[in-house]
Short mmCIF file of C-alpha atoms in Angstrom, two decimals:
data_model
loop_
_atom_site.label_atom_id
_atom_site.label_comp_id
_atom_site.label_asym_id
_atom_site.label_seq_id
_atom_site.Cartn_x
_atom_site.Cartn_y
_atom_site.Cartn_z
CA MET A 1 -65.74 -6.02 91.81
CA SER A 2 -69.37 -7.36 92.70
CA ARG A 3 -71.30 -9.52 95.22
CA HIS A 4 -73.32 -12.61 94.06
CA SER A 5 -74.10 -16.30 96.44
CA GLY A 6 -75.37 -19.10 94.83
CA THR A 7 -76.06 -22.76 95.06
CA PHE A 8 -72.36 -24.74 93.72
CA ASP A 9 -72.57 -28.47 94.29
CA GLY A 10 -75.44 -28.51 97.04
CA VAL A 11 -73.35 -25.72 99.39
CA ARG A 12 -74.60 -22.18 99.42
CA LEU A 13 -71.56 -19.81 98.52
CA GLU A 14 -71.38 -16.40 98.78
CA TYR A 15 -68.75 -14.90 96.40
CA THR A 16 -67.06 -11.89 95.17
CA ALA A 17 -66.50 -11.58 91.29
CA ILE A 18 -63.72 -8.87 89.91
CA VAL A 19 -63.38 -8.29 86.01
CA GLU A 20 -59.78 -6.83 86.39
CA GLY A 21 -56.64 -5.89 83.42
CA LEU A 22 -53.37 -6.34 83.33
CA ARG A 23 -50.63 -4.49 81.31
CA VAL A 24 -48.91 -6.86 78.80
CA ARG A 25 -45.12 -6.73 77.76
CA ASP A 26 -42.20 -7.26 75.91
CA VAL A 27 -39.23 -8.82 77.03
CA ASN A 28 -37.96 -5.69 77.09
CA GLY A 29 -40.94 -3.64 79.04
CA ALA A 30 -41.91 -2.53 76.14
CA GLY A 31 -46.54 -1.89 76.54
CA ILE A 32 -48.31 -4.63 74.02
CA GLY A 33 -51.88 -3.98 75.80
CA ARG A 34 -53.99 -5.47 78.08
CA SER A 35 -55.26 -8.65 79.19
CA TYR A 36 -57.65 -8.86 81.38
CA THR A 37 -59.29 -11.70 83.84
CA THR A 38 -62.44 -12.39 85.67
CA SER A 39 -62.36 -13.57 88.58
CA TYR A 40 -64.53 -15.29 91.01
CA LEU A 41 -63.41 -15.71 94.84
CA ALA A 42 -65.53 -17.53 97.86
CA ASP A 43 -65.46 -14.38 100.73
CA GLU A 44 -64.11 -17.03 102.73
CA PRO A 45 -62.12 -19.27 101.36
CA SER A 46 -60.00 -21.95 103.53
CA VAL A 47 -56.10 -21.86 103.54
CA ASP A 48 -55.94 -24.79 101.11
CA ARG A 49 -58.72 -23.03 98.83
CA PRO A 50 -57.94 -23.99 95.23
CA ILE A 51 -57.55 -21.54 92.11
CA THR A 52 -58.39 -22.45 88.81
CA PHE A 53 -57.17 -20.55 85.67
CA VAL A 54 -59.14 -21.15 82.91
CA PHE A 55 -58.47 -20.42 79.16
CA ASN A 56 -59.52 -21.23 75.91
CA GLY A 57 -57.49 -21.91 73.17
CA GLY A 58 -58.29 -20.76 69.25
CA PRO A 59 -55.11 -19.26 68.95
CA GLY A 60 -56.90 -15.91 69.87
CA VAL A 61 -60.56 -17.07 71.30
CA SER A 62 -61.43 -16.17 74.29
CA SER A 63 -62.41 -17.72 77.41
CA VAL A 64 -66.39 -16.73 77.70
CA TRP A 65 -67.22 -20.74 76.09
CA LEU A 66 -66.02 -22.27 79.66
CA HIS A 67 -66.96 -19.33 81.42
CA LEU A 68 -70.56 -19.64 80.23
CA GLY A 69 -70.69 -22.93 79.25
CA GLY A 70 -70.98 -24.22 83.14
CA ILE A 71 -67.63 -23.88 84.54
CA GLY A 72 -68.00 -20.56 86.06
CA PRO A 73 -71.16 -19.22 88.23
CA PHE A 74 -74.15 -19.03 85.51
CA LEU A 75 -74.13 -20.24 82.16
CA ALA A 76 -75.60 -20.03 78.56
CA ALA A 77 -78.87 -22.03 77.83
CA ILE A 78 -78.44 -24.33 74.48
CA PRO A 79 -81.51 -25.22 73.94
CA THR A 80 -81.37 -29.22 74.28
CA ALA A 81 -82.60 -30.38 70.86
CA LEU A 82 -80.31 -30.49 68.27
CA GLU A 83 -82.03 -28.93 65.12
CA THR A 84 -83.97 -26.02 67.02
CA GLY A 85 -82.79 -23.59 65.48
CA ILE A 86 -80.91 -19.66 66.26
CA LEU A 87 -82.89 -16.83 67.24
CA PRO A 88 -83.37 -15.74 70.35
CA PRO A 89 -84.88 -15.58 73.30
CA TYR A 90 -81.29 -16.43 74.59
CA GLY A 91 -81.16 -17.79 77.94
CA LEU A 92 -78.45 -17.10 81.11
CA ALA A 93 -78.50 -19.12 83.80
CA PRO A 94 -77.30 -20.50 87.10
CA SER A 95 -74.65 -23.36 86.66
CA THR A 96 -75.31 -26.81 87.75
CA SER A 97 -71.93 -27.87 86.65
CA SER A 98 -69.49 -24.80 87.79
CA LEU A 99 -66.73 -25.61 89.89
CA LEU A 100 -67.09 -22.71 91.92
CA GLY A 101 -67.63 -24.91 94.81
CA SER A 102 -64.55 -26.72 94.74
CA SER A 103 -62.32 -23.86 93.62
CA ASP A 104 -62.16 -20.08 93.41
CA LEU A 105 -62.12 -19.19 89.40
CA VAL A 106 -60.12 -17.57 87.01
CA PHE A 107 -61.03 -17.30 83.90
CA ILE A 108 -57.71 -15.74 81.73
CA ASP A 109 -58.48 -13.90 77.74
CA PRO A 110 -54.97 -13.03 76.76
CA ILE A 111 -54.65 -10.05 75.07
CA ASN A 112 -56.43 -9.21 71.78
CA THR A 113 -59.63 -11.49 73.03
CA GLY A 114 -62.71 -10.33 75.91
CA TYR A 115 -61.83 -7.24 77.01
CA GLY A 116 -58.32 -7.11 76.08
CA ARG A 117 -56.21 -4.77 73.42
CA VAL A 118 -53.37 -4.26 71.55
CA ASP A 119 -52.40 -1.07 72.14
CA ALA A 120 -51.90 1.76 68.85
CA GLY A 121 -49.17 0.08 66.51
CA ALA A 122 -47.99 -1.92 68.60
CA ASP A 123 -46.18 -5.14 66.95
CA THR A 124 -47.60 -8.67 68.79
CA GLY A 125 -45.02 -10.27 67.42
CA PRO A 126 -43.42 -11.40 71.15
CA VAL A 127 -46.41 -12.83 72.29
CA ASP A 128 -48.30 -13.99 68.91
CA GLY A 129 -47.02 -17.79 69.28
CA VAL A 130 -46.44 -20.99 71.37
CA ASP A 131 -43.14 -19.58 73.51
CA GLY A 132 -44.78 -15.63 74.28
CA ASP A 133 -48.57 -16.94 74.72
CA ALA A 134 -47.19 -19.02 77.09
CA ASP A 135 -44.85 -16.31 78.50
CA HIS A 136 -47.55 -14.48 78.66
CA VAL A 137 -50.25 -16.11 80.48
CA ALA A 138 -47.80 -17.80 83.03
CA ASP A 139 -46.67 -14.01 83.85
CA VAL A 140 -50.66 -13.26 84.26
CA ILE A 141 -51.00 -16.32 86.46
CA ARG A 142 -48.23 -14.92 88.80
CA ARG A 143 -48.96 -11.47 88.41
CA TRP A 144 -52.42 -12.56 90.00
CA LEU A 145 -51.78 -14.69 92.29
CA GLU A 146 -49.47 -12.26 94.00
CA ARG A 147 -52.38 -9.12 93.39
CA HIS A 148 -54.32 -10.80 95.35
CA GLY A 149 -51.46 -12.02 97.97
CA ARG A 150 -52.68 -16.22 96.82
CA LEU A 151 -48.84 -17.46 96.47
CA GLY A 152 -48.50 -20.75 97.81
CA ALA A 153 -52.28 -21.31 97.10
CA ARG A 154 -53.07 -24.78 95.03
CA VAL A 155 -53.43 -24.06 91.45
CA PHE A 156 -55.17 -25.61 89.10
CA LEU A 157 -54.93 -25.35 84.92
CA LEU A 158 -57.82 -26.03 82.79
CA GLY A 159 -57.74 -25.01 79.09
CA GLU A 160 -59.96 -26.09 75.98
CA SER A 161 -58.79 -27.04 72.86
CA TYR A 162 -55.67 -24.96 72.20
CA GLY A 163 -55.35 -23.89 75.42
CA THR A 164 -54.88 -27.56 76.08
CA ILE A 165 -51.29 -26.82 74.18
CA ARG A 166 -50.92 -23.64 76.44
CA ALA A 167 -51.73 -25.34 79.72
CA ALA A 168 -49.38 -28.07 79.26
CA VAL A 169 -46.20 -25.27 77.94
CA VAL A 170 -47.52 -22.93 80.86
CA ALA A 171 -46.98 -25.32 83.68
CA THR A 172 -43.24 -26.15 82.67
CA ARG A 173 -43.19 -22.72 82.71
CA LEU A 174 -43.89 -21.96 86.09
CA LEU A 175 -42.55 -24.66 87.63
CA GLY A 176 -38.89 -23.05 85.75
CA SER A 177 -38.80 -19.76 86.42
CA ASP A 178 -36.90 -17.42 88.78
CA ASN A 179 -40.62 -17.63 91.22
CA ALA A 180 -41.69 -20.56 90.26
CA ILE A 181 -45.02 -22.13 90.85
CA ALA A 182 -45.97 -25.85 91.09
CA VAL A 183 -49.16 -27.00 89.34
CA GLU A 184 -51.11 -28.98 90.94
CA GLY A 185 -53.12 -30.33 87.94
CA VAL A 186 -53.80 -29.57 84.43
CA ALA A 187 -56.91 -30.35 83.44
CA MET A 188 -57.35 -31.06 79.54
CA LEU A 189 -61.00 -30.26 77.65
CA GLY A 190 -60.20 -31.52 73.11
CA GLN A 191 -56.69 -32.14 73.90
CA VAL A 192 -54.35 -31.20 70.82
CA LEU A 193 -50.39 -31.86 72.28
CA ASN A 194 -49.92 -34.51 69.00
CA ALA A 195 -52.07 -32.86 66.35
CA GLN A 196 -48.46 -33.40 64.28
CA GLU A 197 -49.16 -36.82 64.73
CA THR A 198 -52.65 -37.15 64.50
CA THR A 199 -53.32 -34.60 61.62
CA GLN A 200 -54.74 -36.14 58.97
CA ARG A 201 -52.25 -36.23 55.89
CA PRO A 202 -51.09 -38.67 52.77
CA GLY A 203 -48.90 -40.12 53.96
CA ASN A 204 -49.37 -39.96 57.95
CA VAL A 205 -51.43 -43.19 58.53
CA ILE A 206 -51.72 -42.68 62.19
CA GLY A 207 -54.06 -39.80 61.49
CA PHE A 208 -56.47 -42.14 59.70
CA VAL A 209 -56.43 -44.01 62.52
CA ALA A 210 -57.21 -42.90 65.12
CA ALA A 211 -60.74 -41.27 62.98
CA VAL A 212 -62.19 -44.36 63.15
CA PRO A 213 -64.06 -44.10 66.66
CA LEU A 214 -64.95 -40.34 64.99
CA LEU A 215 -66.28 -41.92 62.09
CA ALA A 216 -67.80 -44.57 63.83
CA VAL A 217 -70.13 -42.82 66.33
CA THR A 218 -70.95 -40.07 64.07
CA ALA A 219 -72.34 -42.38 62.04
CA SER A 220 -74.86 -44.65 64.01
CA TYR A 221 -76.14 -41.24 65.64
CA HIS A 222 -77.17 -40.63 61.94
CA GLY A 223 -78.74 -44.06 61.41
CA LEU A 224 -75.88 -45.75 59.11
CA GLY A 225 -73.54 -47.97 59.47
CA GLY A 226 -73.74 -51.98 59.98
CA TYR A 227 -73.48 -50.99 64.46
CA THR A 228 -76.76 -48.89 64.94
CA ASP A 229 -77.33 -50.96 68.12
CA LEU A 230 -74.04 -50.45 70.53
CA ALA A 231 -74.57 -47.63 72.78
CA VAL A 232 -71.66 -45.06 71.82
CA ASP A 233 -69.29 -46.03 74.63
CA GLU A 234 -69.61 -49.60 73.38
CA LEU A 235 -68.92 -48.62 69.50
CA ALA A 236 -66.34 -46.44 69.93
CA GLU A 237 -63.71 -49.12 72.16
CA GLN A 238 -64.70 -51.87 68.91
CA ALA A 239 -64.03 -49.09 66.71
CA HIS A 240 -61.23 -48.25 68.48
CA ASP A 241 -59.76 -52.00 68.92
CA TRP A 242 -60.41 -52.41 65.04
CA SER A 243 -58.63 -49.27 64.00
CA ILE A 244 -55.24 -50.15 65.44
CA GLY A 245 -56.05 -54.12 64.28
CA ARG A 246 -57.23 -54.87 61.03
CA TYR A 247 -57.11 -51.30 60.33
CA ALA A 248 -53.91 -50.21 60.44
CA SER A 249 -52.48 -52.86 59.70
CA ALA A 250 -54.48 -52.93 56.02
CA ILE A 251 -53.35 -48.95 55.88
CA MET A 252 -49.66 -49.47 56.60
CA GLN A 253 -49.53 -51.58 53.34
CA GLY A 254 -50.27 -49.04 51.53
CA THR A 255 -50.20 -49.83 47.51
CA ALA A 256 -49.17 -53.28 48.44
CA LEU A 257 -52.25 -54.24 49.96
CA PRO A 258 -53.59 -56.78 47.98
CA GLU A 259 -56.79 -56.12 46.18
CA ALA A 260 -58.95 -58.50 47.66
CA GLU A 261 -57.80 -57.72 50.42
CA LEU A 262 -58.24 -54.03 50.11
CA ARG A 263 -61.77 -54.79 49.19
CA SER A 264 -62.56 -56.76 52.43
CA VAL A 265 -61.53 -54.20 54.73
CA ALA A 266 -63.38 -51.57 52.94
CA GLU A 267 -66.56 -54.05 53.34
CA GLU A 268 -65.85 -53.66 57.43
CA LEU A 269 -64.29 -50.02 57.37
CA SER A 270 -67.89 -49.39 55.78
CA ARG A 271 -69.51 -51.03 58.46
CA TYR A 272 -68.05 -48.31 61.21
CA THR A 273 -68.52 -45.49 58.71
CA GLY A 274 -71.77 -46.09 57.00
CA LEU A 275 -69.94 -44.73 53.54
CA PRO A 276 -69.96 -46.69 50.29
CA VAL A 277 -67.65 -49.89 50.00
CA ALA A 278 -67.08 -48.31 46.90
CA ALA A 279 -66.10 -44.91 47.86
CA LEU A 280 -63.70 -46.57 50.50
CA VAL A 281 -61.45 -48.76 47.75
CA ARG A 282 -60.96 -45.97 45.93
CA CYS A 283 -59.19 -43.82 48.55
CA ARG A 284 -57.82 -47.18 49.71
CA LEU A 285 -58.99 -46.80 53.28
CA ARG A 286 -57.92 -43.19 53.85
CA VAL A 287 -61.07 -41.20 54.79
CA ASN A 288 -60.42 -37.33 55.82
CA LYS A 289 -62.58 -36.31 58.50
CA GLU A 290 -63.75 -33.78 56.02
CA ASP A 291 -65.06 -34.97 53.58
CA PHE A 292 -66.95 -37.75 55.88
CA ARG A 293 -68.51 -34.95 57.06
CA ARG A 294 -69.75 -33.14 53.57
CA GLU A 295 -70.58 -37.25 52.18
CA LEU A 296 -71.83 -38.89 54.88
CA LEU A 297 -75.44 -37.58 55.09
CA ALA A 298 -75.02 -35.25 51.32
CA ASP A 299 -77.52 -37.78 50.05
CA ARG A 300 -79.91 -35.49 52.70
CA GLY A 301 -78.72 -32.62 51.20
CA LEU A 302 -76.40 -32.07 55.26
CA VAL A 303 -73.41 -30.99 56.10
CA LEU A 304 -72.15 -32.49 59.40
CA GLY A 305 -70.64 -29.99 62.38
CA LEU A 306 -67.10 -29.11 62.68
CA THR A 307 -67.00 -29.24 66.28
CA ASP A 308 -70.15 -31.23 67.36
CA ALA A 309 -71.20 -33.74 64.48
CA ARG A 310 -74.15 -34.18 65.51
CA TYR A 311 -75.36 -31.22 64.46
CA THR A 312 -76.30 -30.68 60.71
CA VAL A 313 -76.39 -27.27 58.11
CA ALA A 314 -77.91 -27.72 54.86
CA ALA A 315 -75.43 -27.87 52.19
CA VAL A 316 -74.58 -25.67 49.44
CA PRO A 317 -76.30 -26.98 46.41
CA PRO A 318 -74.08 -27.97 43.52
CA GLY A 319 -72.75 -24.61 41.66
CA GLY A 320 -74.28 -22.78 43.84
CA SER A 321 -71.57 -19.84 45.76
CA GLU A 322 -72.45 -18.48 48.37
CA PRO A 323 -71.01 -19.65 52.38
CA GLN A 324 -71.27 -22.63 54.22
CA PHE A 325 -72.21 -22.28 57.59
CA GLU A 326 -70.41 -24.51 60.66
CA ALA A 327 -73.08 -26.87 62.16
CA ALA A 328 -72.65 -26.04 65.21
CA GLY A 329 -71.49 -22.90 65.53
CA LEU A 330 -74.77 -21.90 63.65
CA ARG A 331 -76.48 -23.00 66.85
CA LEU A 332 -73.96 -21.60 69.47
CA ASP A 333 -71.87 -18.74 68.55
CA ALA A 334 -75.23 -15.80 68.68
CA ALA A 335 -76.64 -17.44 71.98
CA PHE A 336 -72.88 -17.39 73.22
CA VAL A 337 -72.04 -13.37 72.12
CA ALA A 338 -75.36 -12.43 73.54
CA ALA A 339 -75.08 -13.86 76.84
CA ALA A 340 -71.80 -12.88 77.33
CA GLN A 341 -72.81 -8.83 77.09
CA ARG A 342 -75.63 -9.63 79.32
CA HIS A 343 -73.80 -11.67 81.83
CA PHE A 344 -71.00 -8.96 82.42
CA THR A 345 -73.49 -5.73 81.55
CA GLN A 346 -76.41 -6.80 84.04
CA ASN A 347 -74.11 -9.32 86.14
CA LEU A 348 -70.80 -7.98 86.41
CA GLY A 349 -71.23 -3.99 86.19
CA VAL A 350 -69.31 -4.10 82.69
CA PRO A 351 -69.36 -0.50 81.46
CA ALA A 352 -72.21 -2.00 78.14
CA SER A 353 -69.65 0.56 76.08
CA LYS A 354 -66.88 -1.61 76.12
CA ARG A 355 -67.59 -4.56 73.51
CA TYR A 356 -66.47 -8.04 74.66
CA ARG A 357 -64.71 -9.87 72.33
CA LEU A 358 -65.03 -13.87 71.38
CA ALA A 359 -62.28 -14.18 69.62
CA ASP A 360 -60.23 -12.27 67.43
CA ASN A 361 -59.81 -14.73 63.99
CA ARG A 362 -56.55 -12.50 62.84
CA THR A 363 -54.40 -14.12 65.91
CA HIS A 364 -55.01 -17.47 64.82
CA GLU A 365 -53.45 -16.42 61.68
CA ARG A 366 -49.90 -15.02 62.51
CA TRP A 367 -49.09 -17.41 65.02
CA ASN A 368 -45.82 -19.90 65.25
CA TYR A 369 -46.25 -22.86 66.60
CA GLN A 370 -42.63 -23.68 66.37
CA GLU A 371 -41.49 -23.50 70.25
CA SER A 372 -38.28 -23.07 71.92
CA ALA A 373 -37.21 -26.94 71.75
CA ALA A 374 -37.89 -28.01 68.78
CA VAL A 375 -35.92 -24.90 67.33
CA ALA A 376 -32.95 -25.84 69.69
CA GLU A 377 -33.74 -29.57 68.28
CA PHE A 378 -32.60 -28.23 64.99
CA GLY A 379 -29.47 -26.04 65.13
CA GLY A 380 -30.82 -23.39 66.84
CA SER A 381 -32.12 -21.66 63.38
CA PRO A 382 -35.04 -19.26 64.07
CA LEU A 383 -36.48 -20.20 61.24
CA PRO A 384 -39.50 -22.84 60.88
CA SER A 385 -38.37 -26.21 60.22
CA PRO A 386 -40.67 -29.14 58.50
CA PHE A 387 -38.05 -30.99 61.01
CA ALA A 388 -39.41 -29.83 63.80
CA LEU A 389 -40.67 -31.61 66.56
CA PHE A 390 -43.65 -29.57 67.63
CA ASP A 391 -43.19 -32.10 70.59
CA TYR A 392 -45.93 -30.17 72.77
CA ALA A 393 -46.43 -32.96 74.89
CA ALA A 394 -42.91 -33.03 75.86
CA HIS A 395 -44.04 -30.79 78.29
CA LEU A 396 -46.79 -32.70 80.35
CA ARG A 397 -44.46 -35.36 80.39
CA ALA A 398 -41.41 -33.20 81.95
CA TYR A 399 -44.20 -31.20 83.85
CA LEU A 400 -45.81 -34.98 85.17
CA ARG A 401 -42.33 -36.32 86.18
CA ALA A 402 -41.11 -33.11 87.55
CA VAL A 403 -43.43 -33.32 89.76
CA PRO A 404 -44.99 -36.89 91.39
CA GLN A 405 -47.96 -35.35 93.00
CA ALA A 406 -49.05 -33.56 89.95
CA ARG A 407 -52.26 -35.08 88.32
CA LEU A 408 -53.73 -35.04 84.54
CA PHE A 409 -57.34 -34.97 83.57
CA ILE A 410 -58.31 -35.44 80.13
CA GLY A 411 -61.90 -34.78 78.65
CA THR A 412 -63.04 -35.32 74.75
CA GLY A 413 -66.20 -35.29 72.68
CA HIS A 414 -67.48 -38.56 70.73
CA TYR A 415 -68.60 -36.12 68.60
CA ASP A 416 -65.95 -33.91 68.25
CA THR A 417 -64.29 -34.03 64.62
CA LEU A 418 -61.30 -31.44 65.57
CA THR A 419 -59.67 -33.31 68.73
CA THR A 420 -60.99 -36.81 68.47
CA VAL A 421 -61.58 -39.15 71.16
CA GLY A 422 -59.11 -41.55 68.71
CA SER A 423 -56.47 -38.25 69.06
CA ALA A 424 -56.46 -38.39 73.09
CA ARG A 425 -55.84 -42.21 73.17
CA ASN A 426 -53.02 -42.24 71.02
CA LEU A 427 -51.50 -39.36 72.99
CA LEU A 428 -51.73 -41.49 76.50
CA ALA A 429 -50.92 -44.77 74.74
CA GLN A 430 -47.05 -42.91 72.94
CA ASN A 431 -45.57 -40.86 75.71
CA ASP A 432 -45.52 -42.81 78.87
CA LEU A 433 -47.71 -41.12 80.88
CA PRO A 434 -48.30 -42.03 84.59
CA ALA A 435 -51.92 -43.96 83.99
CA ASP A 436 -52.08 -44.07 88.24
CA ARG A 437 -52.71 -40.01 88.47
CA ILE A 438 -54.64 -39.30 85.47
CA THR A 439 -58.09 -38.90 84.73
CA SER A 440 -59.48 -39.82 81.27
CA LEU A 441 -63.12 -39.19 80.44
CA THR A 442 -65.39 -39.12 77.10
CA PHE A 443 -68.72 -37.40 76.88
CA PRO A 444 -71.68 -38.06 74.11
CA ALA A 445 -71.16 -34.00 72.69
CA GLY A 446 -68.57 -32.40 71.09
CA HIS A 447 -65.67 -30.24 70.89
CA MET A 448 -67.40 -28.00 73.74
CA MET A 449 -69.11 -30.68 75.26
CA TYR A 450 -70.43 -28.37 78.33
CA THR A 451 -73.34 -27.31 75.57
CA ASP A 452 -74.85 -30.54 76.45
CA PRO A 453 -76.64 -30.91 79.57
CA ARG A 454 -76.03 -34.22 80.08
CA SER A 455 -72.34 -34.14 79.21
CA ALA A 456 -71.62 -30.59 81.21
CA GLU A 457 -73.42 -32.31 84.52
CA MET A 458 -70.96 -34.75 83.81
CA LEU A 459 -67.83 -32.84 83.31
CA GLY A 460 -68.21 -31.13 86.32
CA ALA A 461 -68.34 -34.17 88.57
CA GLY A 462 -65.46 -35.43 86.75
CA LEU A 463 -63.69 -31.76 86.90
CA ARG A 464 -64.56 -31.63 91.00
CA ASP A 465 -63.19 -35.16 91.52
CA PHE A 466 -59.98 -33.99 89.96
CA ILE A 467 -59.68 -31.13 91.64
CA ALA A 468 -60.58 -32.47 95.05
CA GLY A 469 -57.71 -35.37 94.57
CA PRO A 470 -57.51 -38.99 96.29
CA ARG A 471 -59.00 -39.83 98.88
#
């Protein structure tokens, strides 16, 4: 526990920071390991002061990206010039976009992330999947509220990437449990609830349609395509309208599309994507995002970033065998590692001997993405099925229908190749969600939009307004 003070959204605030562990047990009470929370609590909270529980995704990723990306009181200072290298020194500075002025904050590091660890010989199967993870995180939230005497407080959930699936499922878990907790709002950054629908597979044309706005703004950012004179929001909107009309109609026809029309649509798609018409004809208009990252700037010897297509890295030469690094992670990861170590040891008093783990890559390898609703739908078989729904958005629909005052926030980076603006628009278009209770914002940045200073300020302001609620 440590005491701090800072200015947030123009208000001077005294607050306490607490890093604490919680035992994780399976349904039979057997210990699995520990998870951790890092809390920032105003010293004199008002009765209705909200609490926002924050987590990232992965699966198997700690909360450090949101924690030190500006949502918490300190941030990892990232160079604003995207071409800047990765060598130290790395900065740690007070955050001007933090939510602490509007809400107490609790950052959750699930088991085996952050300071959390698995017990020797323990089986992590009970928490390595959609259902077990949601139960685990819901239990952390419930126990934190009980431990700190805050049951009945206004509760918000903020998740990023896989954490958006977690947020939707946890919201229904908390509401439907014997010790029910009603969540006032769910905020999702880089949402993946409808990844089943928007993943690019040969027979799934929706994924290719949803990607067009990303392709267009990325090509324009790098000076390619026919619309470099348009602002990013304007171009994304124009590309969206074209993609769900002319493009969707053509690509749905598959091999039945007449050659003349194929050529005509390819010419239009080339103006959006910056790719050669001949290449688009050969792939029959299906632009794979991974191929796009490698091909757009191939003549410059560069590959686009995965989480943020504004970043580039030198491509491995033809015939080369060295590893290919991811451009955005190459610029960001080392800075966040150093910032986490400095913040936890110097600011929060955690012993330097304890290592903070940003991610456990093996968790993703073990993950069971099938959730109970899909199992029940297809005869109750516990085995994965190719027919499973993976309808994570069903939890979002159920939560918003069950709590008429509940609200939803969706934030998406224009240059995010993983969780695209088109996917977010598809989620809203296909799920009959209450438009009057939804805030949807886009940012001129990537998956971790808060690493862009202008986007971080926009995000902080948007989330503070979201927490404040209708006026």
